[in-house]
Amino acid sequence: MKIVIATSEAVPFAKTGGLADVTTALAKSLTQLGHDVSLFLPYYPQIQARGAGASCAVESTGTDLSIPIGTHQRSGRILRTSLPDSELDVYLVDQPLFYDRRELYRENNVDYQDNCERFIFFSRGVLEAVRQLDLQPDLIHAHDWQTGLIPALLTLEYSQQPDFAQTGSVLTIHNLAFQGQFWHWDMTLTGLDWKHFNWREMEFYGHLNLLKTGIVFADQITTVSPTYAREIQTKEHGAGLDPVLKFREERLTGILNGVDVTEWNPALDPHLTKNYDVESLATGKAACKAELQRLMQLPVRKDVPLLGMVSRMADQKGFDIIAGCMDELLAEDLQLVFLGTGDETYEKYLRQVADENPEQVAVTVGFDEGLAHKIEAGCDMYLMPSRFEPCGLNQMYSLVYGTVPIVRAVGGLADSVVDASAANLRSGLANGFSFEEYKPAALLSAVRRALDAYNVPDQWQQLVTTGMSTDWSWQRSAKRYLDVYAKAIAGVANRNADE
Ligand code: ADP
């Protein structure tokens, strides 16, 4: 199958969150399964620095773009690069005016005010590049609001051209909290007729909504876990889009993300002081734990349970309920390490807690891939008490690294972490701890259960081994995406036959 993946983030080139891990891992897995995959992303300046060295040089394709954005015609270029050890073609949509910025979407907690224009240019740029490069894809896979316009452009404009007449589209929702909502006048930037600015298509309470646009026009929609696929059809988790998602229910599939085991594998991870697998876990983890404690300037103690968290510091991630039981947590004999960046309130709060409790708490504010790996390996337990969590990757990385996750049972956390209840322990399925209510007391009780289990070595070993021995690889998820792609393509063929 010929597949085009369009995304605003992909590791190692550009990343603010899980989207970046997912797009690259999916693209690599599909390539390994024998499919012809082209990955498109904007050409951010970080790409030169973060690409994987000289073997992945950025070169010209000789393809120039001229894209209508409102009343202007904007030019651009298509560049090409690659990923080491992969057949994957990586194309970069270059327009310095839009992408030569310090960050991807926002600086100092304020969104770039031309985000709508930036990603309309990208969405149109991808389709135009696909046409000019004569890629003739069977399927275009868009991700999140940044590429939500692509299914609409494909349906309303490009499908009229013979090369695109059979092309299906899939939109994946990685997080419904980000919808790409802009004032109505930005509709003119899309180049689509105002008649599509209505509540059944692109309009959402008077605004242009690019995620809704993608949901409405995509042949198939996926989201990143089966539980989240159900949750987003409810008022509580639907962020206002639950009616449209319910309406499209038959086309909506939840597929749990996998783990890119070339990036996240304790046996091979170059960031670790000592590599380990399930057999060498005890010595490997002890070395990683001691290194992490040293690095974070905590007392180096083998016996103390070390809990970690790597996360965007956002309301979504449960920092308020952590704060709500911080005193009780610190009354236990444990250490906490945090790595993250985002909301200033949480950054300041955690720094203050660390200053006041230097023996127990350490915080690094910033984005640090290497430290994220060291935390996954060095900790005994991993905290993920999210208010909502479409899939979540860190709980799966934790399972792979023998670090027991403590999570709220929502979204992908509910689909990957099996609580250490007596019944689940007996059946050998338990791999972590989960709680239901979004309350400090519920989190605290789960942490206390984990601390108790930590003191029962056989039980702890069982939890760790269960997590480490499960197949979290992308091959499993990639096959499910292929089923959805096939449905999308069949849908286009049926539609064409009916016309
Ligand atoms: P989300 O996409 O909502 O941010 P996920 O758990 O799906 O959450 O993915 C987050 C990804 O970003 C993980 O790979 C995590 O390790 C990484 N990450 C988040 N914050 C940081 C940080 N400050 N430094 C390094 N990696 C981070």
mmCIF file of N, CA, C and O in Angstrom, residues 4-35:
data_model
loop_
_atom_site.group_PDB
_atom_site.id
_atom_site.type_symbol
_atom_site.label_atom_id
_atom_site.label_comp_id
_atom_site.label_asym_id
_atom_site.label_seq_id
_atom_site.Cartn_x
_atom_site.Cartn_y
_atom_site.Cartn_z
ATOM 1 N N VAL A 4 0.700 8.029 2.734
ATOM 2 C CA VAL A 4 1.297 9.319 3.089
ATOM 3 C C VAL A 4 0.857 9.653 4.513
ATOM 4 O O VAL A 4 -0.339 9.607 4.815
ATOM 5 N N ILE A 5 1.828 9.944 5.365
ATOM 6 C CA ILE A 5 1.507 10.363 6.733
ATOM 7 C C ILE A 5 1.852 11.842 6.855
ATOM 8 O O ILE A 5 2.986 12.236 6.574
ATOM 9 N N ALA A 6 0.876 12.646 7.249
ATOM 10 C CA ALA A 6 1.112 14.088 7.406
ATOM 11 C C ALA A 6 0.997 14.448 8.874
ATOM 12 O O ALA A 6 -0.020 14.162 9.513
ATOM 13 N N THR A 7 2.036 15.054 9.413
ATOM 14 C CA THR A 7 2.054 15.330 10.858
ATOM 15 C C THR A 7 2.861 16.588 11.158
ATOM 16 O O THR A 7 3.794 16.913 10.419
ATOM 17 N N SER A 8 2.501 17.252 12.251
ATOM 18 C CA SER A 8 3.271 18.430 12.659
ATOM 19 C C SER A 8 4.437 18.054 13.567
ATOM 20 O O SER A 8 5.253 18.909 13.913
ATOM 21 N N GLU A 9 4.529 16.778 13.975
ATOM 22 C CA GLU A 9 5.641 16.346 14.842
ATOM 23 C C GLU A 9 6.060 14.925 14.500
ATOM 24 O O GLU A 9 5.182 14.085 14.213
ATOM 25 N N ALA A 10 7.344 14.669 14.556
ATOM 26 C CA ALA A 10 7.849 13.301 14.399
ATOM 27 C C ALA A 10 9.249 13.241 15.007
ATOM 28 O O ALA A 10 10.076 14.118 14.721
ATOM 29 N N VAL A 11 9.507 12.266 15.867
ATOM 30 C CA VAL A 11 10.863 12.118 16.410
ATOM 31 C C VAL A 11 11.786 11.586 15.313
ATOM 32 O O VAL A 11 11.314 10.828 14.457
ATOM 33 N N PRO A 12 13.039 11.924 15.245
ATOM 34 C CA PRO A 12 13.754 12.801 16.190
ATOM 35 C C PRO A 12 13.700 14.268 15.773
ATOM 36 O O PRO A 12 14.384 15.098 16.364
ATOM 37 N N PHE A 13 12.898 14.582 14.803
ATOM 38 C CA PHE A 13 12.981 15.920 14.199
ATOM 39 C C PHE A 13 12.305 17.014 15.017
ATOM 40 O O PHE A 13 12.833 18.103 15.170
ATOM 41 N N ALA A 14 11.094 16.758 15.478
ATOM 42 C CA ALA A 14 10.333 17.797 16.169
ATOM 43 C C ALA A 14 9.351 17.121 17.102
ATOM 44 O O ALA A 14 8.600 16.246 16.675
ATOM 45 N N LYS A 15 9.376 17.538 18.387
ATOM 46 C CA LYS A 15 8.514 16.845 19.354
ATOM 47 C C LYS A 15 8.086 17.779 20.474
ATOM 48 O O LYS A 15 8.898 18.494 21.031
ATOM 49 N N THR A 16 6.779 17.791 20.751
ATOM 50 C CA THR A 16 6.342 18.376 22.027
ATOM 51 C C THR A 16 5.648 17.319 22.875
ATOM 52 O O THR A 16 5.465 17.505 24.060
ATOM 53 N N GLY A 17 5.225 16.218 22.271
ATOM 54 C CA GLY A 17 4.512 15.193 23.046
ATOM 55 C C GLY A 17 4.433 13.884 22.302
ATOM 56 O O GLY A 17 5.183 13.642 21.344
ATOM 57 N N GLY A 18 3.483 13.053 22.731
ATOM 58 C CA GLY A 18 3.376 11.690 22.227
ATOM 59 C C GLY A 18 3.151 11.588 20.718
ATOM 60 O O GLY A 18 3.583 10.617 20.090
ATOM 61 N N LEU A 19 2.486 12.584 20.142
ATOM 62 C CA LEU A 19 2.252 12.578 18.699
ATOM 63 C C LEU A 19 3.536 12.273 17.920
ATOM 64 O O LEU A 19 3.531 11.502 16.954
ATOM 65 N N ALA A 20 4.639 12.886 18.364
ATOM 66 C CA ALA A 20 5.916 12.733 17.661
ATOM 67 C C ALA A 20 6.419 11.293 17.704
ATOM 68 O O ALA A 20 6.922 10.764 16.699
ATOM 69 N N ASP A 21 6.255 10.653 18.863
ATOM 70 C CA ASP A 21 6.700 9.256 18.991
ATOM 71 C C ASP A 21 5.846 8.363 18.086
ATOM 72 O O ASP A 21 6.339 7.450 17.437
ATOM 73 N N VAL A 22 4.542 8.650 18.096
ATOM 74 C CA VAL A 22 3.595 7.785 17.408
ATOM 75 C C VAL A 22 3.794 7.827 15.897
ATOM 76 O O VAL A 22 3.838 6.782 15.233
ATOM 77 N N THR A 23 3.907 9.021 15.330
ATOM 78 C CA THR A 23 3.968 9.102 13.864
ATOM 79 C C THR A 23 5.214 8.409 13.318
ATOM 80 O O THR A 23 5.138 7.662 12.337
ATOM 81 N N THR A 24 6.341 8.615 13.966
ATOM 82 C CA THR A 24 7.564 7.972 13.476
ATOM 83 C C THR A 24 7.486 6.456 13.650
ATOM 84 O O THR A 24 7.818 5.695 12.731
ATOM 85 N N ALA A 25 7.043 6.038 14.821
ATOM 86 C CA ALA A 25 6.999 4.593 15.077
ATOM 87 C C ALA A 25 6.019 3.903 14.128
ATOM 88 O O ALA A 25 6.313 2.830 13.591
ATOM 89 N N LEU A 26 4.877 4.527 13.902
ATOM 90 C CA LEU A 26 3.901 3.933 12.987
ATOM 91 C C LEU A 26 4.485 3.870 11.574
ATOM 92 O O LEU A 26 4.400 2.838 10.898
ATOM 93 N N ALA A 27 5.089 4.975 11.149
ATOM 94 C CA ALA A 27 5.664 5.010 9.795
ATOM 95 C C ALA A 27 6.738 3.928 9.634
ATOM 96 O O ALA A 27 6.774 3.211 8.625
ATOM 97 N N LYS A 28 7.586 3.778 10.652
ATOM 98 C CA LYS A 28 8.648 2.760 10.568
ATOM 99 C C LYS A 28 8.058 1.350 10.529
ATOM 100 O O LYS A 28 8.493 0.500 9.756
ATOM 101 N N SER A 29 7.049 1.119 11.365
ATOM 102 C CA SER A 29 6.454 -0.232 11.409
ATOM 103 C C SER A 29 5.767 -0.577 10.102
ATOM 104 O O SER A 29 5.875 -1.705 9.614
ATOM 105 N N LEU A 30 5.053 0.398 9.528
ATOM 106 C CA LEU A 30 4.372 0.122 8.257
ATOM 107 C C LEU A 30 5.401 -0.171 7.170
ATOM 108 O O LEU A 30 5.205 -1.049 6.322
ATOM 109 N N THR A 31 6.513 0.546 7.215
ATOM 110 C CA THR A 31 7.584 0.304 6.242
ATOM 111 C C THR A 31 8.130 -1.115 6.408
ATOM 112 O O THR A 31 8.315 -1.839 5.425
ATOM 113 N N GLN A 32 8.348 -1.490 7.682
ATOM 114 C CA GLN A 32 8.857 -2.854 7.933
ATOM 115 C C GLN A 32 7.877 -3.919 7.460
ATOM 116 O O GLN A 32 8.277 -5.012 7.076
ATOM 117 N N LEU A 33 6.588 -3.593 7.484
ATOM 118 C CA LEU A 33 5.588 -4.564 7.018
ATOM 119 C C LEU A 33 5.484 -4.570 5.489
ATOM 120 O O LEU A 33 4.602 -5.212 4.926
ATOM 121 N N GLY A 34 6.345 -3.803 4.832
ATOM 122 C CA GLY A 34 6.434 -3.877 3.376
ATOM 123 C C GLY A 34 5.659 -2.792 2.635
ATOM 124 O O GLY A 34 5.521 -2.861 1.418
ATOM 125 N N HIS A 35 5.173 -1.784 3.354
ATOM 126 C CA HIS A 35 4.404 -0.732 2.690
ATOM 127 C C HIS A 35 5.316 0.444 2.335
ATOM 128 O O HIS A 35 6.375 0.637 2.921
#
